[in-house]
Amino acid sequence: KLNGIIAETAVFTIGSLVKLPPTCKLASLCRDTLNTWASKGCTTIFDAGIGSVRLKQDENILASVTSVPIPVRFYGALAIQIAVTTALPPITFGKVKVQTIKYWGDGSTQGITAALNSPYLNRGDEKGQPSYPSDDALYKAMEPLFRNGWHLMIHANGDAAIGQALRVYKSLFEAFPQRDKSIVHRIEHFTVTESDDLIKTTTELGIGISHTILHVFYWGHTFDKWVLGPPRAQRIDPVREEVEAGALVSFHSDSPVSEVNPLLYVRTAVTRLMFGRDDEEPLGKDQCVDLLQALRGVTINPAKQIKMDQDIGTLKKGKFADFVILDRDPRSTPGPELDKINVVQTWMGGKRVWPA
């Protein structure tokens, strides 16, 4: 029955009805976007949802985008909606290498659809719902591709969804003790972590964590006052606890949820300051990390999470010469000013790609 509410998987139906420009035009716009991201200091891009809305059409777009040189390395994850369970990794779309499958375990915290263990603030018993009704349902969805050697990642914002993902990963690891342990399976977002056990279990299993760290910057105040309430909001994206526990942590944009801006991610991880509220108390200041730990979140850690650390993530003999030139030294820049640092040049594989 229609109720006027569009939620979660309805985006697939609506997305298929939206008329897009011709593929060549859309590919041109995508290349413009990649140039913008290169200007922000990005040398590698990972699209964590190829085919999630437009299904097969994304394959054609990627082939067109990469038919000419682009200023970034491009990898991605195939949405489970179009994954073929019998396929073996990797596969390619144009020049985009794909060896990851993406699952969605719940919705959005700010959208009140993330699956929580405790109710949302001032919303009665509303806790959100996991996308999979049981651990068994998620296990059955993940097992065939896990068995075939795919790198798996699952979107999980709420602690109920995170807990379910961890239980299923643990079951998969126990069922396949001879699995490739060099693959860092991961949880995307890992936003609400009311229980310390989630971080402990994640670290013990060797699961990677990737945060939309600008949840703190853009939605921190909203989470604190209207969505979660303290102390849960103070502990979203608990990077310091994760790092101290030995977890492998990275930061991402979830574009277009937040913009691609690595230096703003670093600034947020270091300061936990919120948008337009630099003179106020940071959101969970005990979760701040030092500059080196924050920089790892946009360099070597994500490289390890996509199994590309042998080629990228650090400057080392035998790796690609991917680096940026900045207009000042981050080590001598106050935390609140880190996002004011300008990218002067971006280099990929020893070649300057921005400005071109």
mmCIF file of C-alpha atoms in Angstrom:
data_model
loop_
_atom_site.group_PDB
_atom_site.id
_atom_site.type_symbol
_atom_site.label_atom_id
_atom_site.label_comp_id
_atom_site.label_asym_id
_atom_site.label_seq_id
_atom_site.Cartn_x
_atom_site.Cartn_y
_atom_site.Cartn_z
ATOM 1 C CA LYS A 1 0.000 0.000 0.000
ATOM 2 C CA LEU A 2 1.328 3.432 -0.920
ATOM 3 C CA ASN A 3 2.091 5.589 2.123
ATOM 4 C CA GLY A 4 4.037 8.512 0.670
ATOM 5 C CA ILE A 5 7.367 7.283 2.035
ATOM 6 C CA ILE A 6 10.306 6.341 -0.186
ATOM 7 C CA ALA A 7 12.806 4.206 1.709
ATOM 8 C CA GLU A 8 15.976 2.249 0.989
ATOM 9 C CA THR A 9 15.549 -0.301 -1.829
ATOM 10 C CA ALA A 10 12.869 1.853 -3.478
ATOM 11 C CA VAL A 11 15.793 3.850 -4.900
ATOM 12 C CA PHE A 12 16.446 0.994 -7.351
ATOM 13 C CA THR A 13 12.933 1.316 -8.789
ATOM 14 C CA ILE A 14 13.040 5.109 -8.923
ATOM 15 C CA GLY A 15 16.591 5.176 -10.273
ATOM 16 C CA SER A 16 15.634 2.984 -13.202
ATOM 17 C CA LEU A 17 12.967 5.529 -14.212
ATOM 18 C CA VAL A 18 15.251 8.577 -14.239
ATOM 19 C CA LYS A 19 16.249 9.533 -17.776
ATOM 20 C CA LEU A 20 19.996 9.923 -18.119
ATOM 21 C CA PRO A 21 22.006 11.802 -20.737
ATOM 22 C CA PRO A 22 23.594 9.690 -23.487
ATOM 23 C CA THR A 23 26.426 7.489 -22.225
ATOM 24 C CA CYS A 24 29.067 9.594 -24.000
ATOM 25 C CA LYS A 25 27.791 12.784 -22.321
ATOM 26 C CA LEU A 26 27.541 11.127 -18.921
ATOM 27 C CA ALA A 27 31.061 9.721 -19.302
ATOM 28 C CA SER A 28 32.348 13.232 -20.081
ATOM 29 C CA LEU A 29 30.710 14.563 -16.903
ATOM 30 C CA CYS A 30 32.238 11.692 -14.930
ATOM 31 C CA ARG A 31 35.700 12.520 -16.263
ATOM 32 C CA ASP A 32 35.185 16.156 -15.195
ATOM 33 C CA THR A 33 34.384 14.878 -11.710
ATOM 34 C CA LEU A 34 37.522 12.723 -11.655
ATOM 35 C CA ASN A 35 39.585 15.791 -12.554
ATOM 36 C CA THR A 36 38.019 17.630 -9.624
ATOM 37 C CA TRP A 37 38.933 14.764 -7.316
ATOM 38 C CA ALA A 38 42.497 14.782 -8.643
ATOM 39 C CA SER A 39 42.643 18.481 -7.737
ATOM 40 C CA LYS A 40 41.839 17.428 -4.155
ATOM 41 C CA GLY A 41 44.882 15.167 -4.092
ATOM 42 C CA CYS A 42 43.251 11.845 -4.983
ATOM 43 C CA THR A 43 45.308 9.370 -6.994
ATOM 44 C CA THR A 44 43.079 6.301 -6.496
ATOM 45 C CA ILE A 45 39.280 6.056 -6.547
ATOM 46 C CA PHE A 46 37.198 3.110 -5.333
ATOM 47 C CA ASP A 47 33.537 3.051 -6.410
ATOM 48 C CA ALA A 48 31.840 0.960 -3.722
ATOM 49 C CA GLY A 49 28.619 0.249 -5.563
ATOM 50 C CA ILE A 50 28.960 -0.344 -9.305
ATOM 51 C CA GLY A 51 25.507 -1.175 -10.648
ATOM 52 C CA SER A 52 23.695 -0.320 -7.413
ATOM 53 C CA VAL A 53 21.103 1.956 -9.045
ATOM 54 C CA ARG A 54 21.356 1.670 -12.826
ATOM 55 C CA LEU A 55 22.431 -1.969 -12.799
ATOM 56 C CA LYS A 56 24.055 -3.017 -16.107
ATOM 57 C CA GLN A 57 24.184 0.537 -17.461
ATOM 58 C CA ASP A 58 27.025 1.357 -15.064
ATOM 59 C CA GLU A 59 29.221 -1.139 -16.904
ATOM 60 C CA ASN A 60 28.812 0.775 -20.175
ATOM 61 C CA ILE A 61 29.492 4.104 -18.483
ATOM 62 C CA LEU A 62 32.691 2.839 -16.863
ATOM 63 C CA ALA A 63 33.914 1.411 -20.153
ATOM 64 C CA SER A 64 33.337 4.796 -21.788
ATOM 65 C CA VAL A 65 34.910 6.786 -18.907
ATOM 66 C CA THR A 66 38.096 4.720 -19.048
ATOM 67 C CA SER A 67 38.349 4.589 -22.831
ATOM 68 C CA VAL A 68 40.655 7.622 -22.610
ATOM 69 C CA PRO A 69 43.325 8.429 -20.002
ATOM 70 C CA ILE A 70 41.932 9.571 -16.634
ATOM 71 C CA PRO A 71 43.852 11.276 -13.781
ATOM 72 C CA VAL A 72 43.194 8.612 -11.123
ATOM 73 C CA ARG A 73 43.480 4.865 -10.623
ATOM 74 C CA PHE A 74 39.971 3.424 -10.654
ATOM 75 C CA TYR A 75 38.864 0.307 -8.771
ATOM 76 C CA GLY A 76 35.468 -0.717 -7.508
ATOM 77 C CA ALA A 77 32.998 -3.090 -5.933
ATOM 78 C CA LEU A 78 30.136 -4.746 -7.772
ATOM 79 C CA ALA A 79 26.714 -4.338 -6.180
ATOM 80 C CA ILE A 80 25.312 -7.655 -5.007
ATOM 81 C CA GLN A 81 22.169 -6.915 -7.065
ATOM 82 C CA ILE A 82 24.030 -7.696 -10.289
ATOM 83 C CA ALA A 83 26.724 -10.066 -9.025
ATOM 84 C CA VAL A 84 26.866 -13.512 -10.605
ATOM 85 C CA THR A 85 27.417 -15.952 -7.747
ATOM 86 C CA THR A 86 29.399 -18.372 -9.898
ATOM 87 C CA ALA A 87 31.829 -15.721 -11.188
ATOM 88 C CA LEU A 88 35.480 -15.674 -10.137
ATOM 89 C CA PRO A 89 37.424 -12.488 -9.357
ATOM 90 C CA PRO A 90 38.674 -10.247 -10.755
ATOM 91 C CA ILE A 91 36.515 -8.896 -13.563
ATOM 92 C CA THR A 92 36.934 -5.662 -15.504
ATOM 93 C CA PHE A 93 34.654 -2.968 -16.877
ATOM 94 C CA GLY A 94 36.689 -1.014 -19.380
ATOM 95 C CA LYS A 95 39.901 -0.516 -17.420
ATOM 96 C CA VAL A 96 38.246 -0.720 -13.989
ATOM 97 C CA LYS A 97 39.373 -3.764 -12.020
ATOM 98 C CA VAL A 98 36.698 -5.258 -9.751
ATOM 99 C CA GLN A 99 37.459 -7.937 -7.168
ATOM 100 C CA THR A 100 34.986 -6.850 -4.483
ATOM 101 C CA ILE A 101 31.274 -7.461 -3.872
ATOM 102 C CA LYS A 102 29.202 -4.874 -1.972
ATOM 103 C CA TYR A 103 26.290 -5.751 0.336
ATOM 104 C CA TRP A 104 23.931 -3.417 2.169
ATOM 105 C CA GLY A 105 23.147 -4.421 5.757
ATOM 106 C CA ASP A 106 20.967 -1.468 6.734
ATOM 107 C CA GLY A 107 20.128 2.127 5.841
ATOM 108 C CA SER A 108 21.213 5.609 6.896
ATOM 109 C CA THR A 109 21.682 6.911 10.443
ATOM 110 C CA GLN A 110 20.624 10.439 9.512
ATOM 111 C CA GLY A 111 17.733 8.922 7.548
ATOM 112 C CA ILE A 112 16.566 6.994 10.663
ATOM 113 C CA THR A 113 16.881 3.710 8.774
ATOM 114 C CA ALA A 114 20.176 2.385 10.182
ATOM 115 C CA ALA A 115 19.550 -0.714 12.301
ATOM 116 C CA LEU A 116 20.250 0.126 15.962
ATOM 117 C CA ASN A 117 20.189 -1.936 19.145
ATOM 118 C CA SER A 118 18.589 0.920 21.109
ATOM 119 C CA PRO A 119 15.818 3.242 19.825
ATOM 120 C CA TYR A 120 16.467 6.531 18.089
ATOM 121 C CA LEU A 121 16.169 9.657 20.195
ATOM 122 C CA ASN A 122 12.556 10.731 20.858
ATOM 123 C CA ARG A 123 11.127 8.248 18.351
ATOM 124 C CA GLY A 124 9.472 5.726 20.596
ATOM 125 C CA ASP A 125 10.632 2.195 19.862
ATOM 126 C CA GLU A 126 11.961 2.982 16.372
ATOM 127 C CA LYS A 127 15.307 1.206 15.861
ATOM 128 C CA GLY A 128 15.469 0.781 12.094
ATOM 129 C CA GLN A 129 15.620 -2.606 10.389
ATOM 130 C CA PRO A 130 18.478 -4.721 9.034
ATOM 131 C CA SER A 131 18.286 -5.353 5.294
ATOM 132 C CA TYR A 132 18.593 -9.090 5.939
ATOM 133 C CA PRO A 133 15.960 -10.496 8.339
ATOM 134 C CA SER A 134 18.358 -12.997 9.905
ATOM 135 C CA ASP A 135 22.009 -13.959 10.138
ATOM 136 C CA ASP A 136 21.206 -17.020 8.065
ATOM 137 C CA ALA A 137 19.775 -14.893 5.248
ATOM 138 C CA LEU A 138 22.918 -12.751 5.104
ATOM 139 C CA TYR A 139 25.164 -15.819 5.314
ATOM 140 C CA LYS A 140 23.379 -17.433 2.360
ATOM 141 C CA ALA A 141 23.815 -14.228 0.341
ATOM 142 C CA MET A 142 27.542 -13.925 1.131
ATOM 143 C CA GLU A 143 28.694 -17.559 1.167
ATOM 144 C CA PRO A 144 28.784 -18.326 -2.597
ATOM 145 C CA LEU A 145 30.925 -15.295 -3.422
ATOM 146 C CA PHE A 146 33.102 -15.689 -0.333
ATOM 147 C CA ARG A 147 33.682 -19.308 -1.352
ATOM 148 C CA ASN A 148 34.835 -18.140 -4.800
ATOM 149 C CA GLY A 149 37.479 -15.836 -3.356
ATOM 150 C CA TRP A 150 35.809 -12.441 -3.670
ATOM 151 C CA HIS A 151 36.688 -9.591 -1.334
ATOM 152 C CA LEU A 152 33.462 -8.721 0.511
ATOM 153 C CA MET A 153 32.329 -5.425 1.985
ATOM 154 C CA ILE A 154 29.070 -4.641 3.723
ATOM 155 C CA HIS A 155 27.404 -1.314 4.401
ATOM 156 C CA ALA A 156 26.436 -1.213 8.093
ATOM 157 C CA ASN A 157 25.770 2.050 9.916
ATOM 158 C CA GLY A 158 23.891 0.897 13.010
ATOM 159 C CA ASP A 159 25.256 -1.303 15.777
ATOM 160 C CA ALA A 160 22.588 -3.969 15.160
ATOM 161 C CA ALA A 161 23.650 -4.252 11.498
ATOM 162 C CA ILE A 162 27.353 -4.145 12.438
ATOM 163 C CA GLY A 163 26.799 -6.946 14.940
ATOM 164 C CA GLN A 164 25.007 -9.051 12.335
ATOM 165 C CA ALA A 165 27.804 -8.489 9.804
ATOM 166 C CA LEU A 166 30.437 -9.541 12.334
ATOM 167 C CA ARG A 167 28.575 -12.696 13.298
ATOM 168 C CA VAL A 168 28.257 -13.699 9.647
ATOM 169 C CA TYR A 169 31.900 -12.924 8.869
ATOM 170 C CA LYS A 170 32.901 -15.061 11.858
ATOM 171 C CA SER A 171 30.739 -17.929 10.588
ATOM 172 C CA LEU A 172 32.259 -17.642 7.106
ATOM 173 C CA PHE A 173 35.798 -17.624 8.473
ATOM 174 C CA GLU A 174 35.061 -20.719 10.555
ATOM 175 C CA ALA A 175 33.465 -22.500 7.593
ATOM 176 C CA PHE A 176 36.448 -21.749 5.309
ATOM 177 C CA PRO A 177 39.612 -21.971 7.434
ATOM 178 C CA GLN A 178 41.790 -22.148 4.295
ATOM 179 C CA ARG A 179 40.508 -18.818 2.956
ATOM 180 C CA ASP A 180 42.938 -16.237 1.565
ATOM 181 C CA LYS A 181 43.834 -14.361 4.757
ATOM 182 C CA SER A 182 45.533 -11.574 2.812
ATOM 183 C CA ILE A 183 42.070 -10.298 1.833
ATOM 184 C CA VAL A 184 40.819 -7.661 4.288
ATOM 185 C CA HIS A 185 37.043 -7.999 4.222
ATOM 186 C CA ARG A 186 35.474 -4.833 5.535
ATOM 187 C CA ILE A 187 32.518 -3.016 7.032
ATOM 188 C CA GLU A 188 31.569 0.267 5.425
ATOM 189 C CA HIS A 189 30.566 3.171 7.715
ATOM 190 C CA PHE A 190 30.668 1.440 11.148
ATOM 191 C CA THR A 191 28.969 4.553 12.524
ATOM 192 C CA VAL A 192 27.061 3.744 15.744
ATOM 193 C CA THR A 193 29.088 1.600 18.157
ATOM 194 C CA GLU A 194 27.336 1.670 21.523
ATOM 195 C CA SER A 195 29.094 -1.533 22.618
ATOM 196 C CA ASP A 196 32.865 -1.875 23.058
ATOM 197 C CA ASP A 197 32.540 -5.503 21.963
ATOM 198 C CA LEU A 198 31.999 -4.460 18.330
ATOM 199 C CA ILE A 199 35.487 -2.975 18.045
ATOM 200 C CA LYS A 200 37.052 -5.886 19.927
ATOM 201 C CA THR A 201 35.387 -8.471 17.681
ATOM 202 C CA THR A 202 36.234 -6.538 14.516
ATOM 203 C CA THR A 203 39.902 -6.425 15.465
ATOM 204 C CA GLU A 204 39.998 -10.097 16.452
ATOM 205 C CA LEU A 205 38.503 -11.102 13.093
ATOM 206 C CA GLY A 206 40.830 -8.804 11.130
ATOM 207 C CA ILE A 207 37.915 -6.974 9.515
ATOM 208 C CA GLY A 208 38.702 -3.563 8.032
ATOM 209 C CA ILE A 209 36.698 -0.482 9.030
ATOM 210 C CA SER A 210 35.971 2.406 6.660
ATOM 211 C CA HIS A 211 34.244 5.501 8.056
ATOM 212 C CA THR A 212 32.297 8.267 6.379
ATOM 213 C CA ILE A 213 34.186 10.518 8.772
ATOM 214 C CA LEU A 214 32.310 13.623 7.616
ATOM 215 C CA HIS A 215 29.305 12.226 9.491
ATOM 216 C CA VAL A 216 31.097 13.874 12.419
ATOM 217 C CA PHE A 217 31.632 17.132 10.526
ATOM 218 C CA TYR A 218 28.245 17.578 8.845
ATOM 219 C CA TRP A 219 25.817 15.543 10.968
ATOM 220 C CA GLY A 220 27.518 15.476 14.359
ATOM 221 C CA HIS A 221 25.343 18.190 15.870
ATOM 222 C CA THR A 222 22.177 16.650 14.406
ATOM 223 C CA PHE A 223 23.116 13.193 15.700
ATOM 224 C CA ASP A 224 23.806 14.630 19.150
ATOM 225 C CA LYS A 225 20.654 16.728 19.520
ATOM 226 C CA TRP A 226 17.989 14.971 17.430
ATOM 227 C CA VAL A 227 18.956 11.535 16.104
ATOM 228 C CA LEU A 228 20.994 9.593 18.675
ATOM 229 C CA GLY A 229 21.560 11.831 21.666
ATOM 230 C CA PRO A 230 24.635 11.670 23.872
ATOM 231 C CA PRO A 231 26.595 9.589 24.601
ATOM 232 C CA ARG A 232 25.971 7.579 21.391
ATOM 233 C CA ALA A 233 26.552 10.583 19.137
ATOM 234 C CA GLN A 234 29.812 11.412 20.902
ATOM 235 C CA ARG A 235 31.065 7.941 20.014
ATOM 236 C CA ILE A 236 30.171 7.745 16.326
ATOM 237 C CA ASP A 237 33.146 6.782 14.151
ATOM 238 C CA PRO A 238 35.292 5.980 17.245
ATOM 239 C CA VAL A 239 38.619 6.167 15.435
ATOM 240 C CA ARG A 240 40.884 6.488 18.469
ATOM 241 C CA GLU A 241 39.422 3.405 20.155
ATOM 242 C CA GLU A 242 39.730 1.462 16.905
ATOM 243 C CA VAL A 243 43.338 2.486 16.315
ATOM 244 C CA GLU A 244 44.287 1.663 19.898
ATOM 245 C CA ALA A 245 42.623 -1.747 19.505
ATOM 246 C CA GLY A 246 44.724 -2.405 16.402
ATOM 247 C CA ALA A 247 41.972 -2.100 13.788
ATOM 248 C CA LEU A 248 42.725 -1.143 10.173
ATOM 249 C CA VAL A 249 40.764 2.095 9.659
ATOM 250 C CA SER A 250 40.205 4.196 6.538
ATOM 251 C CA PHE A 251 38.062 7.193 5.582
ATOM 252 C CA HIS A 252 35.821 7.667 2.548
ATOM 253 C CA SER A 253 33.329 10.165 1.134
ATOM 254 C CA ASP A 254 30.338 7.931 0.330
ATOM 255 C CA SER A 255 29.950 10.494 -2.463
ATOM 256 C CA PRO A 256 27.599 12.236 -2.943
ATOM 257 C CA VAL A 257 26.735 11.887 0.780
ATOM 258 C CA SER A 258 29.816 13.999 1.474
ATOM 259 C CA GLU A 259 32.347 15.545 -0.867
ATOM 260 C CA VAL A 260 35.639 13.988 -1.880
ATOM 261 C CA ASN A 261 38.150 15.968 0.185
ATOM 262 C CA PRO A 262 40.863 13.910 1.923
ATOM 263 C CA LEU A 263 42.343 16.857 3.824
ATOM 264 C CA LEU A 264 38.929 17.596 5.340
ATOM 265 C CA TYR A 265 38.730 13.948 6.442
ATOM 266 C CA VAL A 266 42.140 14.336 8.082
ATOM 267 C CA ARG A 267 41.094 17.569 9.769
ATOM 268 C CA THR A 268 37.941 15.948 11.106
ATOM 269 C CA ALA A 269 39.741 12.871 12.421
ATOM 270 C CA VAL A 270 42.310 15.081 14.184
ATOM 271 C CA THR A 271 39.879 17.646 15.660
ATOM 272 C CA ARG A 272 36.324 16.138 15.610
ATOM 273 C CA LEU A 273 35.101 19.705 14.979
ATOM 274 C CA MET A 274 31.672 20.149 13.398
ATOM 275 C CA PHE A 275 30.606 22.307 10.465
ATOM 276 C CA GLY A 276 30.244 25.965 11.486
ATOM 277 C CA ARG A 277 30.982 25.112 15.138
ATOM 278 C CA ASP A 278 34.733 25.562 15.500
ATOM 279 C CA ASP A 279 34.185 27.514 18.736
ATOM 280 C CA GLU A 280 32.156 24.685 20.305
ATOM 281 C CA GLU A 281 33.218 21.475 21.994
ATOM 282 C CA PRO A 282 34.257 18.802 19.458
ATOM 283 C CA LEU A 283 32.000 15.797 19.034
ATOM 284 C CA GLY A 284 33.630 13.128 21.179
ATOM 285 C CA LYS A 285 37.028 14.783 21.576
ATOM 286 C CA ASP A 286 38.386 11.619 23.209
ATOM 287 C CA GLN A 287 38.104 9.987 19.752
ATOM 288 C CA CYS A 288 40.593 12.410 18.131
ATOM 289 C CA VAL A 289 43.715 10.865 16.622
ATOM 290 C CA ASP A 290 47.095 12.321 15.758
ATOM 291 C CA LEU A 291 48.015 13.562 12.295
ATOM 292 C CA LEU A 292 49.963 10.461 11.255
ATOM 293 C CA GLN A 293 47.096 8.157 12.176
ATOM 294 C CA ALA A 294 44.662 10.373 10.251
ATOM 295 C CA LEU A 295 46.922 10.444 7.173
ATOM 296 C CA ARG A 296 47.110 6.654 7.201
ATOM 297 C CA GLY A 297 43.323 6.705 6.900
ATOM 298 C CA VAL A 298 43.589 8.208 3.397
ATOM 299 C CA THR A 299 46.785 6.494 2.213
ATOM 300 C CA ILE A 300 48.157 3.092 3.228
ATOM 301 C CA ASN A 301 45.139 1.806 5.170
ATOM 302 C CA PRO A 302 42.623 2.025 2.301
ATOM 303 C CA ALA A 303 45.289 0.591 -0.011
ATOM 304 C CA LYS A 304 45.502 -2.452 2.271
ATOM 305 C CA GLN A 305 41.718 -2.713 2.399
ATOM 306 C CA ILE A 306 41.470 -3.017 -1.390
ATOM 307 C CA LYS A 307 44.530 -5.294 -1.558
ATOM 308 C CA MET A 308 46.603 -2.769 -3.496
ATOM 309 C CA ASP A 309 49.180 -1.897 -0.824
ATOM 310 C CA GLN A 310 51.898 -3.678 -2.815
ATOM 311 C CA ASP A 311 51.558 -0.913 -5.443
ATOM 312 C CA ILE A 312 50.147 2.189 -3.720
ATOM 313 C CA GLY A 313 49.617 3.795 -0.305
ATOM 314 C CA THR A 314 53.237 4.701 0.508
ATOM 315 C CA LEU A 315 56.260 5.995 -1.371
ATOM 316 C CA LYS A 316 58.619 3.053 -1.590
ATOM 317 C CA LYS A 317 60.951 1.514 -4.143
ATOM 318 C CA GLY A 318 58.963 -0.769 -6.445
ATOM 319 C CA LYS A 319 55.628 1.024 -5.897
ATOM 320 C CA PHE A 320 53.913 3.521 -8.170
ATOM 321 C CA ALA A 321 55.092 7.104 -7.618
ATOM 322 C CA ASP A 322 51.717 8.499 -6.540
ATOM 323 C CA PHE A 323 52.003 11.668 -4.451
ATOM 324 C CA VAL A 324 50.758 15.214 -3.946
ATOM 325 C CA ILE A 325 52.555 18.512 -3.490
ATOM 326 C CA LEU A 326 50.959 20.803 -0.894
ATOM 327 C CA ASP A 327 51.406 24.510 -0.269
ATOM 328 C CA ARG A 328 52.362 23.934 3.372
ATOM 329 C CA ASP A 329 53.497 21.214 5.751
ATOM 330 C CA PRO A 330 50.580 19.502 7.549
ATOM 331 C CA ARG A 331 52.911 18.727 10.472
ATOM 332 C CA SER A 332 53.286 22.420 11.273
ATOM 333 C CA THR A 333 49.654 23.320 10.532
ATOM 334 C CA PRO A 334 47.152 23.654 13.400
ATOM 335 C CA GLY A 335 44.469 20.940 13.299
ATOM 336 C CA PRO A 336 41.533 23.272 12.524
ATOM 337 C CA GLU A 337 43.441 24.638 9.489
ATOM 338 C CA LEU A 338 44.355 21.319 7.875
ATOM 339 C CA ASP A 339 41.531 21.585 5.339
ATOM 340 C CA LYS A 340 42.851 25.013 4.288
ATOM 341 C CA ILE A 341 45.995 23.423 2.890
ATOM 342 C CA ASN A 342 45.969 23.666 -0.902
ATOM 343 C CA VAL A 343 46.935 20.872 -3.278
ATOM 344 C CA VAL A 344 49.449 22.379 -5.705
ATOM 345 C CA GLN A 345 50.082 19.273 -7.807
ATOM 346 C CA THR A 346 48.889 15.662 -7.970
ATOM 347 C CA TRP A 347 51.171 12.984 -9.448
ATOM 348 C CA MET A 348 50.199 9.440 -10.441
ATOM 349 C CA GLY A 349 52.775 6.858 -11.464
ATOM 350 C CA GLY A 350 55.463 9.523 -11.703
ATOM 351 C CA LYS A 351 53.389 11.695 -14.047
ATOM 352 C CA ARG A 352 51.714 14.946 -13.111
ATOM 353 C CA VAL A 353 47.947 14.559 -13.612
ATOM 354 C CA TRP A 354 46.768 17.792 -11.968
ATOM 355 C CA PRO A 355 47.015 20.403 -13.164
ATOM 356 C CA ALA A 356 47.215 18.515 -16.435
#
